[in-house]
């Protein structure tokens, strides 16, 4: 059988490699999973039961592509309150997770060869979604405070670009947050060069220290920012429920594309999540999760401090799921993981290779701290430290 070119490209995106690096005896810092013990199972079960009781006759029926209105109203209120936006329910489209928002945006804008700017490194699932549309990538490095704006400007001056893809809050994979100045500058550049910005922010509500910065969308003066949110990290990923907000012209086109892709997101799930939000305080639930994740982040930083060799650097993210390791120049993390870390120490992480569109940077790695216990963080980081120490500083053997 001869598959379409897009299939060949997508399947080489490296997602499989990440999930292969887990198993019953493996300490995995690789996945991007929430802590399953924090899922509100009983409250969610009650919300589903109540949805059946209150919406008998319509709950299992088709709904609309935009999705259940009361939930979109709640999301608009929530973003207006927390993010100082000025949204109405009709500015929102429910999606099957933020992932579908990436796919729909790519489908809307990208013909084969079209230019898309991505952060280096970036979310591997974003690259997998874009790959299917066979774009030309321009990779702009991430700095401590987000995308390098000077290099972004240079890329926009030199190349035809249609889309900038950015994860401004607790970026996957580095955990960095884009500064306010850069958010403003990015919108100005997008206006100047007639580019759409895709602001993908599923970790925005998970800040453990400091104050959240205004969304990129809040600086949008020309209706060219598409913003994505998700219930995956704040409630549960199996709901497959997220949302997208965009100016009317973009939203209408994205809604038509969603109708063609999957008709609508699950009405059953949308009603149940709305009921959950009626009966429970979502923000209180998120606050409880944040306390657990903050403790895990601190445990990981503390262990890294004690066990990493001096020439291994790591950052201190203020929220999200991940932090970033930087190894000395020339170190091949992918090789180290498959040849040593996984077979000999049963520890896994995500090597930087697949997280760059250019596949050019080998000496970095993403570590997840949310889906591991504090005890596992301690033992796993200790082993990682030993393994890296052995690899970077092999003991001298004196021959007699
Ligand atoms: C940056 C980013 N965008 C999108 C997604 C997809 O999330 P969802 O489960 O909402 O589709 C993820 C999941 O890890 C992510 O990290």
mmCIF file of C-alpha atoms and ligand atoms in Angstrom:
data_model
loop_
_atom_site.group_PDB
_atom_site.id
_atom_site.type_symbol
_atom_site.label_atom_id
_atom_site.label_comp_id
_atom_site.label_asym_id
_atom_site.label_seq_id
_atom_site.Cartn_x
_atom_site.Cartn_y
_atom_site.Cartn_z
ATOM 1 C CA UNK A 1 0.000 0.000 0.000
ATOM 2 C CA UNK A 2 1.190 3.489 -0.728
ATOM 3 C CA UNK A 3 0.461 5.920 2.094
ATOM 4 C CA UNK A 4 0.146 9.655 1.522
ATOM 5 C CA UNK A 5 3.273 11.695 2.049
ATOM 6 C CA UNK A 6 1.755 13.305 5.174
ATOM 7 C CA UNK A 7 1.466 9.907 6.832
ATOM 8 C CA UNK A 8 5.096 9.146 6.253
ATOM 9 C CA UNK A 9 6.069 12.509 7.765
ATOM 10 C CA UNK A 10 3.786 12.277 10.787
ATOM 11 C CA UNK A 11 4.821 8.797 11.781
ATOM 12 C CA UNK A 12 8.437 9.853 11.960
ATOM 13 C CA UNK A 13 7.698 12.500 14.587
ATOM 14 C CA UNK A 14 9.114 10.468 17.483
ATOM 15 C CA UNK A 15 5.990 10.234 19.661
ATOM 16 C CA UNK A 16 6.288 6.455 19.704
ATOM 17 C CA UNK A 17 9.825 6.670 21.014
ATOM 18 C CA UNK A 18 8.609 8.561 24.092
ATOM 19 C CA UNK A 19 5.961 6.066 25.018
ATOM 20 C CA UNK A 20 8.262 3.127 24.340
ATOM 21 C CA UNK A 21 10.481 4.501 27.071
ATOM 22 C CA UNK A 22 8.138 3.414 29.831
ATOM 23 C CA UNK A 23 7.344 0.019 31.331
ATOM 24 C CA UNK A 24 6.485 -1.613 34.639
ATOM 25 C CA UNK A 25 10.012 -1.410 36.076
ATOM 26 C CA UNK A 26 11.031 1.853 34.517
ATOM 27 C CA UNK A 27 11.175 5.112 36.441
ATOM 28 C CA UNK A 28 9.752 7.378 33.783
ATOM 29 C CA UNK A 29 10.355 11.094 33.749
ATOM 30 C CA UNK A 30 9.365 10.912 30.073
ATOM 31 C CA UNK A 31 5.569 11.209 29.797
ATOM 32 C CA UNK A 32 3.558 14.390 30.144
ATOM 33 C CA UNK A 33 0.874 12.849 32.328
ATOM 34 C CA UNK A 34 -0.972 14.372 35.280
ATOM 35 C CA UNK A 35 -0.865 12.541 38.643
ATOM 36 C CA UNK A 36 -3.769 10.065 38.352
ATOM 37 C CA UNK A 37 -4.403 10.114 42.105
ATOM 38 C CA UNK A 38 -5.566 13.722 41.716
ATOM 39 C CA UNK A 39 -8.391 12.979 39.285
ATOM 40 C CA UNK A 40 -11.731 13.810 40.959
ATOM 41 C CA UNK A 41 -13.217 10.400 40.117
ATOM 42 C CA UNK A 42 -16.178 10.434 42.484
ATOM 43 C CA UNK A 43 -17.214 13.989 41.713
ATOM 44 C CA UNK A 44 -16.909 13.269 37.997
ATOM 45 C CA UNK A 45 -18.924 10.071 38.295
ATOM 46 C CA UNK A 46 -21.606 12.038 40.169
ATOM 47 C CA UNK A 47 -21.564 14.703 37.444
ATOM 48 C CA UNK A 48 -22.140 12.079 34.739
ATOM 49 C CA UNK A 49 -25.048 10.528 36.715
ATOM 50 C CA UNK A 50 -26.615 13.907 37.323
ATOM 51 C CA UNK A 51 -26.231 14.800 33.637
ATOM 52 C CA UNK A 52 -28.216 11.695 32.692
ATOM 53 C CA UNK A 53 -30.896 12.546 35.258
ATOM 54 C CA UNK A 54 -31.234 16.184 34.190
ATOM 55 C CA UNK A 55 -30.832 15.891 30.424
ATOM 56 C CA UNK A 56 -32.760 12.724 29.740
ATOM 57 C CA UNK A 57 -33.705 12.488 26.080
ATOM 58 C CA UNK A 58 -31.033 14.879 24.786
ATOM 59 C CA UNK A 59 -27.788 13.881 26.470
ATOM 60 C CA UNK A 60 -26.980 11.138 23.971
ATOM 61 C CA UNK A 61 -28.117 13.151 20.940
ATOM 62 C CA UNK A 62 -26.036 15.198 18.474
ATOM 63 C CA UNK A 63 -25.529 18.776 19.645
ATOM 64 C CA UNK A 64 -23.767 21.633 17.798
ATOM 65 C CA UNK A 65 -20.250 21.938 16.414
ATOM 66 C CA UNK A 66 -19.503 24.948 18.671
ATOM 67 C CA UNK A 67 -20.475 22.814 21.686
ATOM 68 C CA UNK A 68 -22.670 23.029 24.798
ATOM 69 C CA UNK A 69 -23.554 26.703 25.362
ATOM 70 C CA UNK A 70 -23.561 26.788 29.201
ATOM 71 C CA UNK A 71 -20.019 25.393 29.248
ATOM 72 C CA UNK A 72 -18.832 27.942 26.693
ATOM 73 C CA UNK A 73 -20.435 30.662 28.841
ATOM 74 C CA UNK A 74 -18.565 29.408 31.887
ATOM 75 C CA UNK A 75 -15.276 29.321 29.988
ATOM 76 C CA UNK A 76 -15.809 32.879 28.714
ATOM 77 C CA UNK A 77 -16.588 34.097 32.263
ATOM 78 C CA UNK A 78 -13.595 32.288 33.667
ATOM 79 C CA UNK A 79 -11.165 33.751 31.120
ATOM 80 C CA UNK A 80 -12.683 37.232 31.493
ATOM 81 C CA UNK A 81 -12.242 37.009 35.254
ATOM 82 C CA UNK A 82 -8.778 35.446 35.361
ATOM 83 C CA UNK A 83 -7.174 36.635 32.150
ATOM 84 C CA UNK A 84 -8.802 40.059 31.732
ATOM 85 C CA UNK A 85 -10.253 39.161 28.353
ATOM 86 C CA UNK A 86 -13.603 40.276 27.027
ATOM 87 C CA UNK A 87 -15.098 37.118 25.571
ATOM 88 C CA UNK A 88 -18.609 35.883 24.920
ATOM 89 C CA UNK A 89 -19.652 32.257 24.633
ATOM 90 C CA UNK A 90 -19.815 32.711 20.867
ATOM 91 C CA UNK A 91 -16.101 33.477 20.741
ATOM 92 C CA UNK A 92 -15.393 29.906 21.884
ATOM 93 C CA UNK A 93 -15.330 26.555 20.102
ATOM 94 C CA UNK A 94 -15.097 23.351 22.152
ATOM 95 C CA UNK A 95 -12.434 20.993 20.803
ATOM 96 C CA UNK A 96 -11.199 17.465 21.420
ATOM 97 C CA UNK A 97 -8.339 18.700 23.574
ATOM 98 C CA UNK A 98 -5.872 21.421 22.668
ATOM 99 C CA UNK A 99 -4.391 18.928 20.224
ATOM 100 C CA UNK A 100 -7.359 19.341 17.897
ATOM 101 C CA UNK A 101 -6.951 23.117 18.081
ATOM 102 C CA UNK A 102 -3.404 22.738 16.723
ATOM 103 C CA UNK A 103 -4.580 20.455 13.940
ATOM 104 C CA UNK A 104 -7.481 22.719 12.940
ATOM 105 C CA UNK A 105 -5.229 25.786 12.882
ATOM 106 C CA UNK A 106 -2.707 23.985 10.689
ATOM 107 C CA UNK A 107 -5.509 22.786 8.420
ATOM 108 C CA UNK A 108 -6.837 26.350 8.173
ATOM 109 C CA UNK A 109 -3.564 27.997 7.241
ATOM 110 C CA UNK A 110 -0.911 25.674 5.901
ATOM 111 C CA UNK A 111 -0.512 24.516 2.339
ATOM 112 C CA UNK A 112 2.458 22.325 1.539
ATOM 113 C CA UNK A 113 5.684 24.286 1.981
ATOM 114 C CA UNK A 114 4.116 27.227 3.861
ATOM 115 C CA UNK A 115 6.228 28.795 6.576
ATOM 116 C CA UNK A 116 5.514 28.131 10.243
ATOM 117 C CA UNK A 117 7.649 29.444 13.097
ATOM 118 C CA UNK A 118 8.082 27.056 16.013
ATOM 119 C CA UNK A 119 10.012 27.359 19.226
ATOM 120 C CA UNK A 120 13.189 25.317 19.582
ATOM 121 C CA UNK A 121 12.506 23.087 21.432
ATOM 122 C CA UNK A 122 8.733 22.706 21.201
ATOM 123 C CA UNK A 123 5.829 20.351 21.948
ATOM 124 C CA UNK A 124 6.381 17.109 20.049
ATOM 125 C CA UNK A 125 2.639 16.633 19.438
ATOM 126 C CA UNK A 126 2.547 20.091 17.851
ATOM 127 C CA UNK A 127 5.243 19.052 15.404
ATOM 128 C CA UNK A 128 3.362 15.790 14.752
ATOM 129 C CA UNK A 129 0.192 17.756 13.924
ATOM 130 C CA UNK A 130 1.994 20.269 11.698
ATOM 131 C CA UNK A 131 4.039 17.588 9.901
ATOM 132 C CA UNK A 132 0.867 16.291 8.246
ATOM 133 C CA UNK A 133 0.531 19.584 6.365
ATOM 134 C CA UNK A 134 4.147 19.428 5.164
ATOM 135 C CA UNK A 135 5.105 22.988 6.142
ATOM 136 C CA UNK A 136 8.523 24.628 6.058
ATOM 137 C CA UNK A 137 9.679 25.097 9.639
ATOM 138 C CA UNK A 138 11.630 28.073 10.902
ATOM 139 C CA UNK A 139 12.909 27.298 14.351
ATOM 140 C CA UNK A 140 13.439 30.161 16.803
ATOM 141 C CA UNK A 141 15.300 29.326 20.013
ATOM 142 C CA UNK A 142 13.671 29.592 23.428
ATOM 143 C CA UNK A 143 15.452 31.805 25.949
ATOM 144 C CA UNK A 144 14.837 31.979 29.715
ATOM 145 C CA UNK A 145 11.970 34.409 29.066
ATOM 146 C CA UNK A 146 10.490 32.790 25.966
ATOM 147 C CA UNK A 147 11.111 32.918 22.242
ATOM 148 C CA UNK A 148 14.137 34.931 21.067
ATOM 149 C CA UNK A 149 12.317 37.959 19.612
ATOM 150 C CA UNK A 150 15.313 39.293 17.682
ATOM 151 C CA UNK A 151 15.612 35.981 15.848
ATOM 152 C CA UNK A 152 11.831 35.894 15.361
ATOM 153 C CA UNK A 153 11.970 39.287 13.689
ATOM 154 C CA UNK A 154 14.853 38.158 11.506
ATOM 155 C CA UNK A 155 12.956 35.046 10.430
ATOM 156 C CA UNK A 156 9.881 37.130 9.569
ATOM 157 C CA UNK A 157 12.001 39.580 7.564
ATOM 158 C CA UNK A 158 13.721 36.836 5.617
ATOM 159 C CA UNK A 159 10.961 34.295 4.993
ATOM 160 C CA UNK A 160 7.319 34.027 4.022
ATOM 161 C CA UNK A 161 5.577 32.895 7.210
ATOM 162 C CA UNK A 162 1.884 32.278 7.865
ATOM 163 C CA UNK A 163 1.858 31.058 11.442
ATOM 164 C CA UNK A 164 3.785 31.446 14.702
ATOM 165 C CA UNK A 165 3.223 28.556 17.125
ATOM 166 C CA UNK A 166 4.043 29.399 20.731
ATOM 167 C CA UNK A 167 3.488 27.914 24.200
ATOM 168 C CA UNK A 168 3.936 31.017 26.354
ATOM 169 C CA UNK A 169 3.061 29.603 29.789
ATOM 170 C CA UNK A 170 5.270 26.872 31.329
ATOM 171 C CA UNK A 171 6.331 25.782 27.897
ATOM 172 C CA UNK A 172 6.412 22.139 26.928
ATOM 173 C CA UNK A 173 9.201 21.023 27.074
ATOM 174 C CA UNK A 174 11.274 23.695 28.866
ATOM 175 C CA UNK A 175 8.886 25.073 31.513
ATOM 176 C CA UNK A 176 9.744 28.674 30.542
ATOM 177 C CA UNK A 177 7.292 31.595 30.588
ATOM 178 C CA UNK A 178 7.355 34.296 27.912
ATOM 179 C CA UNK A 179 7.859 37.821 29.313
ATOM 180 C CA UNK A 180 5.171 40.507 28.892
ATOM 181 C CA UNK A 181 7.467 42.534 26.642
ATOM 182 C CA UNK A 182 7.946 39.576 24.324
ATOM 183 C CA UNK A 183 4.214 38.873 24.224
ATOM 184 C CA UNK A 184 3.579 42.449 23.130
ATOM 185 C CA UNK A 185 6.443 42.406 20.645
ATOM 186 C CA UNK A 186 5.210 39.150 19.127
ATOM 187 C CA UNK A 187 1.761 40.629 18.460
ATOM 188 C CA UNK A 188 3.324 43.746 16.926
ATOM 189 C CA UNK A 189 5.470 41.623 14.637
ATOM 190 C CA UNK A 190 2.491 39.472 13.677
ATOM 191 C CA UNK A 191 0.571 42.643 12.759
ATOM 192 C CA UNK A 192 3.496 43.995 10.778
ATOM 193 C CA UNK A 193 4.108 40.783 8.814
ATOM 194 C CA UNK A 194 0.458 39.647 8.543
ATOM 195 C CA UNK A 195 0.940 36.410 10.473
ATOM 196 C CA UNK A 196 -1.420 34.417 12.712
ATOM 197 C CA UNK A 197 -0.253 33.481 16.240
ATOM 198 C CA UNK A 198 -1.315 30.176 17.779
ATOM 199 C CA UNK A 199 -1.120 30.595 21.576
ATOM 200 C CA UNK A 200 -1.213 27.076 23.041
ATOM 201 C CA UNK A 201 -1.573 27.318 26.807
ATOM 202 C CA UNK A 202 -2.765 24.117 28.512
ATOM 203 C CA UNK A 203 -0.532 24.694 31.583
ATOM 204 C CA UNK A 204 -1.549 28.321 32.212
ATOM 205 C CA UNK A 205 -3.596 27.564 35.338
ATOM 206 C CA UNK A 206 -0.776 25.551 36.914
ATOM 207 C CA UNK A 207 1.451 28.286 38.339
ATOM 208 C CA UNK A 208 3.133 27.384 41.639
ATOM 209 C CA UNK A 209 5.072 30.588 42.327
ATOM 210 C CA UNK A 210 4.596 34.210 41.203
ATOM 211 C CA UNK A 211 1.758 35.806 39.226
ATOM 212 C CA UNK A 212 0.448 34.890 35.789
ATOM 213 C CA UNK A 213 1.264 37.251 32.938
ATOM 214 C CA UNK A 214 -1.374 38.594 30.525
ATOM 215 C CA UNK A 215 -2.210 36.249 27.652
ATOM 216 C CA UNK A 216 -0.876 37.011 24.175
ATOM 217 C CA UNK A 217 -4.534 37.176 23.146
ATOM 218 C CA UNK A 218 -5.053 40.145 25.497
ATOM 219 C CA UNK A 219 -2.631 42.191 23.324
ATOM 220 C CA UNK A 220 -4.331 41.157 20.077
ATOM 221 C CA UNK A 221 -5.498 44.281 18.235
ATOM 222 C CA UNK A 222 -6.222 42.788 14.811
ATOM 223 C CA UNK A 223 -7.915 39.473 15.632
ATOM 224 C CA UNK A 224 -4.934 37.353 14.625
ATOM 225 C CA UNK A 225 -4.340 35.350 17.839
ATOM 226 C CA UNK A 226 -5.909 31.898 18.188
ATOM 227 C CA UNK A 227 -5.790 30.754 21.825
ATOM 228 C CA UNK A 228 -6.054 27.168 23.045
ATOM 229 C CA UNK A 229 -7.029 25.865 26.465
ATOM 230 C CA UNK A 230 -7.650 22.369 27.795
ATOM 231 C CA UNK A 231 -9.231 20.416 30.624
ATOM 232 C CA UNK A 232 -6.553 17.714 30.233
ATOM 233 C CA UNK A 233 -4.122 19.068 32.808
ATOM 234 C CA UNK A 234 -6.596 20.682 35.217
ATOM 235 C CA UNK A 235 -9.263 17.954 35.254
ATOM 236 C CA UNK A 236 -8.500 14.809 33.226
ATOM 237 C CA UNK A 237 -7.038 14.095 29.789
ATOM 238 C CA UNK A 238 -9.446 11.246 28.997
ATOM 239 C CA UNK A 239 -12.273 13.778 28.737
ATOM 240 C CA UNK A 240 -10.610 14.873 25.498
ATOM 241 C CA UNK A 241 -12.064 18.325 26.005
ATOM 242 C CA UNK A 242 -10.442 21.641 25.268
ATOM 243 C CA UNK A 243 -11.410 24.981 23.803
ATOM 244 C CA UNK A 244 -10.312 27.497 21.233
ATOM 245 C CA UNK A 245 -10.969 31.217 21.060
ATOM 246 C CA UNK A 246 -10.466 33.352 17.981
ATOM 247 C CA UNK A 247 -11.884 36.413 16.214
ATOM 248 C CA UNK A 248 -15.159 35.766 14.313
ATOM 249 C CA UNK A 249 -13.727 35.249 10.818
ATOM 250 C CA UNK A 250 -11.116 32.756 12.002
ATOM 251 C CA UNK A 251 -13.552 31.065 14.363
ATOM 252 C CA UNK A 252 -16.165 30.531 11.645
ATOM 253 C CA UNK A 253 -13.587 28.889 9.375
ATOM 254 C CA UNK A 254 -12.207 26.741 12.211
ATOM 255 C CA UNK A 255 -15.738 25.669 13.166
ATOM 256 C CA UNK A 256 -16.443 24.585 9.590
ATOM 257 C CA UNK A 257 -13.203 22.578 9.558
ATOM 258 C CA UNK A 258 -14.131 20.939 12.857
ATOM 259 C CA UNK A 259 -17.555 19.988 11.503
ATOM 260 C CA UNK A 260 -15.805 18.270 8.605
ATOM 261 C CA UNK A 261 -13.271 16.568 10.884
ATOM 262 C CA UNK A 262 -15.472 15.129 13.657
ATOM 263 C CA UNK A 263 -18.880 16.907 13.578
ATOM 264 C CA UNK A 264 -18.608 18.012 17.225
ATOM 265 C CA UNK A 265 -16.894 17.198 20.504
ATOM 266 C CA UNK A 266 -18.708 14.792 22.825
ATOM 267 C CA UNK A 267 -21.878 16.474 24.064
ATOM 268 C CA UNK A 268 -22.081 13.934 26.890
ATOM 269 C CA UNK A 269 -18.640 14.946 28.152
ATOM 270 C CA UNK A 270 -19.305 18.682 27.758
ATOM 271 C CA UNK A 271 -22.534 18.468 29.786
ATOM 272 C CA UNK A 272 -20.809 16.371 32.466
ATOM 273 C CA UNK A 273 -17.944 18.874 32.771
ATOM 274 C CA UNK A 274 -20.440 21.739 32.979
ATOM 275 C CA UNK A 275 -22.323 19.867 35.705
ATOM 276 C CA UNK A 276 -19.033 19.206 37.508
ATOM 277 C CA UNK A 277 -18.344 22.935 37.443
ATOM 278 C CA UNK A 278 -21.847 23.692 38.792
ATOM 279 C CA UNK A 279 -21.435 21.305 41.698
ATOM 280 C CA UNK A 280 -17.728 21.757 42.497
ATOM 281 C CA UNK A 281 -15.270 24.606 42.733
ATOM 282 C CA UNK A 282 -12.908 23.986 39.810
ATOM 283 C CA UNK A 283 -10.487 26.633 41.043
ATOM 284 C CA UNK A 284 -10.297 24.980 44.485
ATOM 285 C CA UNK A 285 -9.606 21.648 42.768
ATOM 286 C CA UNK A 286 -6.814 23.271 40.749
ATOM 287 C CA UNK A 287 -5.362 24.885 43.900
ATOM 288 C CA UNK A 288 -5.192 21.455 45.571
ATOM 289 C CA UNK A 289 -3.439 20.011 42.512
ATOM 290 C CA UNK A 290 -0.994 22.891 42.452
ATOM 291 C CA UNK A 291 0.089 22.191 46.022
ATOM 292 C CA UNK A 292 0.937 18.595 45.151
ATOM 293 C CA UNK A 293 2.746 19.548 41.948
ATOM 294 C CA UNK A 294 4.683 22.317 43.662
ATOM 295 C CA UNK A 295 5.941 19.837 46.265
ATOM 296 C CA UNK A 296 7.012 17.453 43.492
ATOM 297 C CA UNK A 297 8.734 20.222 41.559
ATOM 298 C CA UNK A 298 10.606 21.242 44.709
ATOM 299 C CA UNK A 299 11.566 17.618 45.391
ATOM 300 C CA UNK A 300 12.967 17.319 41.879
ATOM 301 C CA UNK A 301 14.912 20.583 42.095
ATOM 302 C CA UNK A 302 16.261 19.544 45.461
ATOM 303 C CA UNK A 303 17.366 16.133 44.145
ATOM 304 C CA UNK A 304 18.911 17.680 41.015
ATOM 305 C CA UNK A 305 20.810 20.102 43.218
ATOM 306 C CA UNK A 306 22.317 17.189 45.162
ATOM 307 C CA UNK A 307 22.890 14.585 42.463
ATOM 308 C CA UNK A 308 23.677 16.279 39.143
ATOM 309 C CA UNK A 309 27.290 16.646 38.064
ATOM 310 C CA UNK A 310 28.420 20.289 38.088
ATOM 311 C CA UNK A 311 28.443 20.530 34.286
ATOM 312 C CA UNK A 312 24.764 19.592 33.959
ATOM 313 C CA UNK A 313 22.421 22.579 34.122
ATOM 314 C CA UNK A 314 18.716 22.672 34.886
ATOM 315 C CA UNK A 315 16.139 25.443 35.067
ATOM 316 C CA UNK A 316 13.633 26.315 37.829
ATOM 317 C CA UNK A 317 10.161 26.559 36.273
ATOM 318 C CA UNK A 318 7.421 28.420 38.148
ATOM 319 C CA UNK A 319 4.694 26.022 37.045
ATOM 320 C CA UNK A 320 3.610 23.372 34.555
ATOM 321 C CA UNK A 321 4.786 19.791 34.215
ATOM 322 C CA UNK A 322 8.418 19.945 33.077
ATOM 323 C CA UNK A 323 11.912 21.197 33.570
ATOM 324 C CA UNK A 324 14.840 21.201 31.172
ATOM 325 C CA UNK A 325 18.306 19.717 31.476
ATOM 326 C CA UNK A 326 21.236 21.023 29.488
ATOM 327 C CA UNK A 327 24.292 18.793 29.101
ATOM 328 C CA UNK A 328 27.726 19.885 27.888
ATOM 329 C CA UNK A 329 28.071 20.611 24.160
ATOM 330 C CA UNK A 330 28.518 17.425 22.118
ATOM 331 C CA UNK A 331 26.702 15.119 24.570
ATOM 332 C CA UNK A 332 24.247 12.805 22.762
ATOM 333 C CA UNK A 333 21.264 12.371 25.093
ATOM 334 C CA UNK A 334 19.364 10.054 22.738
ATOM 335 C CA UNK A 335 22.287 7.650 22.565
ATOM 336 C CA UNK A 336 22.904 7.896 26.316
ATOM 337 C CA UNK A 337 19.286 7.019 27.041
ATOM 338 C CA UNK A 338 18.973 4.051 24.710
ATOM 339 C CA UNK A 339 22.471 2.656 25.369
ATOM 340 C CA UNK A 340 22.825 3.292 29.109
ATOM 341 C CA UNK A 341 20.125 5.061 31.074
ATOM 342 C CA UNK A 342 17.225 2.836 30.104
ATOM 343 C CA UNK A 343 18.878 -0.612 29.862
ATOM 344 C CA UNK A 344 21.232 -0.221 32.827
ATOM 345 C CA UNK A 345 19.385 2.099 35.193
ATOM 346 C CA UNK A 346 15.734 1.659 34.145
ATOM 347 C CA UNK A 347 15.255 5.415 34.045
ATOM 348 C CA UNK A 348 13.785 7.319 31.111
ATOM 349 C CA UNK A 349 13.377 10.931 30.037
ATOM 350 C CA UNK A 350 12.770 12.697 26.726
ATOM 351 C CA UNK A 351 15.993 13.455 24.845
ATOM 352 C CA UNK A 352 16.015 16.797 23.042
ATOM 353 C CA UNK A 353 16.461 15.385 19.518
ATOM 354 C CA UNK A 354 12.764 14.921 18.639
ATOM 355 C CA UNK A 355 11.689 18.138 20.348
ATOM 356 C CA UNK A 356 13.390 20.299 17.751
ATOM 357 C CA UNK A 357 11.863 20.643 14.295
ATOM 358 C CA UNK A 358 15.455 20.746 13.007
ATOM 359 C CA UNK A 359 16.396 17.607 14.995
ATOM 360 C CA UNK A 360 19.727 19.370 15.490
ATOM 361 C CA UNK A 361 20.143 19.674 19.255
ATOM 362 C CA UNK A 362 21.252 16.528 21.093
ATOM 363 C CA UNK A 363 22.484 17.735 24.481
ATOM 364 C CA UNK A 364 19.185 18.493 26.240
ATOM 365 C CA UNK A 365 16.353 16.588 27.901
ATOM 366 C CA UNK A 366 12.856 17.114 29.283
ATOM 367 C CA UNK A 367 12.048 15.851 32.763
ATOM 368 C CA UNK A 368 8.453 15.441 33.961
ATOM 369 C CA UNK A 369 7.830 15.826 37.693
ATOM 370 C CA UNK A 370 4.028 15.490 37.980
ATOM 371 C CA UNK A 371 3.534 11.783 37.354
ATOM 372 C CA UNK A 372 6.147 10.457 39.790
ATOM 373 C CA UNK A 373 6.058 10.198 43.578
ATOM 374 C CA UNK A 374 8.508 12.129 45.745
ATOM 375 C CA UNK A 375 10.270 8.876 46.647
ATOM 376 C CA UNK A 376 10.596 7.967 42.975
ATOM 377 C CA UNK A 377 11.910 11.424 42.174
ATOM 378 C CA UNK A 378 14.608 10.967 44.821
ATOM 379 C CA UNK A 379 15.722 7.507 43.665
ATOM 380 C CA UNK A 380 15.324 8.223 39.936
ATOM 381 C CA UNK A 381 17.248 11.504 39.982
ATOM 382 C CA UNK A 382 19.961 9.867 42.093
ATOM 383 C CA UNK A 383 20.388 7.165 39.443
ATOM 384 C CA UNK A 384 20.276 9.718 36.649
ATOM 385 C CA UNK A 385 23.014 11.670 38.428
ATOM 386 C CA UNK A 386 25.181 8.561 38.782
ATOM 387 C CA UNK A 387 24.620 7.557 35.179
ATOM 388 C CA UNK A 388 25.459 11.038 33.884
ATOM 389 C CA UNK A 389 28.472 11.278 36.134
ATOM 390 C CA UNK A 390 29.786 7.954 34.793
ATOM 391 C CA UNK A 391 29.137 9.040 31.218
ATOM 392 C CA UNK A 392 30.604 12.536 31.556
ATOM 393 C CA UNK A 393 33.456 11.773 33.931
ATOM 394 C CA UNK A 394 34.556 8.162 33.494
ATOM 395 C CA UNK A 395 36.917 7.074 36.257
ATOM 396 C CA UNK A 396 40.570 7.190 35.290
ATOM 397 C CA UNK A 397 42.099 3.719 35.205
ATOM 398 C CA UNK A 398 45.793 3.774 35.973
ATOM 399 C CA UNK A 399 47.695 1.011 34.255
ATOM 400 C CA UNK A 400 50.569 -0.451 36.159
HETATM 401 C C1 LIG B 1 1.738 22.273 24.763
HETATM 402 C C2 LIG B 1 0.674 21.244 24.610
HETATM 403 N N1 LIG B 1 -0.309 21.456 23.728
HETATM 404 C C3 LIG B 1 -1.301 20.562 23.558
HETATM 405 C C4 LIG B 1 -1.324 19.385 24.261
HETATM 406 C C5 LIG B 1 -2.440 18.411 24.009
HETATM 407 O O1 LIG B 1 -3.302 18.424 25.062
HETATM 408 P P1 LIG B 1 -4.800 17.892 25.016
HETATM 409 O O2 LIG B 1 -4.853 16.704 25.898
HETATM 410 O O3 LIG B 1 -5.582 19.049 25.535
HETATM 411 O O4 LIG B 1 -5.140 17.591 23.603
HETATM 412 C C6 LIG B 1 -0.318 19.108 25.181
HETATM 413 C C7 LIG B 1 -0.292 17.835 25.926
HETATM 414 O O5 LIG B 1 0.635 17.422 26.514
HETATM 415 C C8 LIG B 1 0.706 20.067 25.361
HETATM 416 O O6 LIG B 1 1.709 19.871 26.227
#
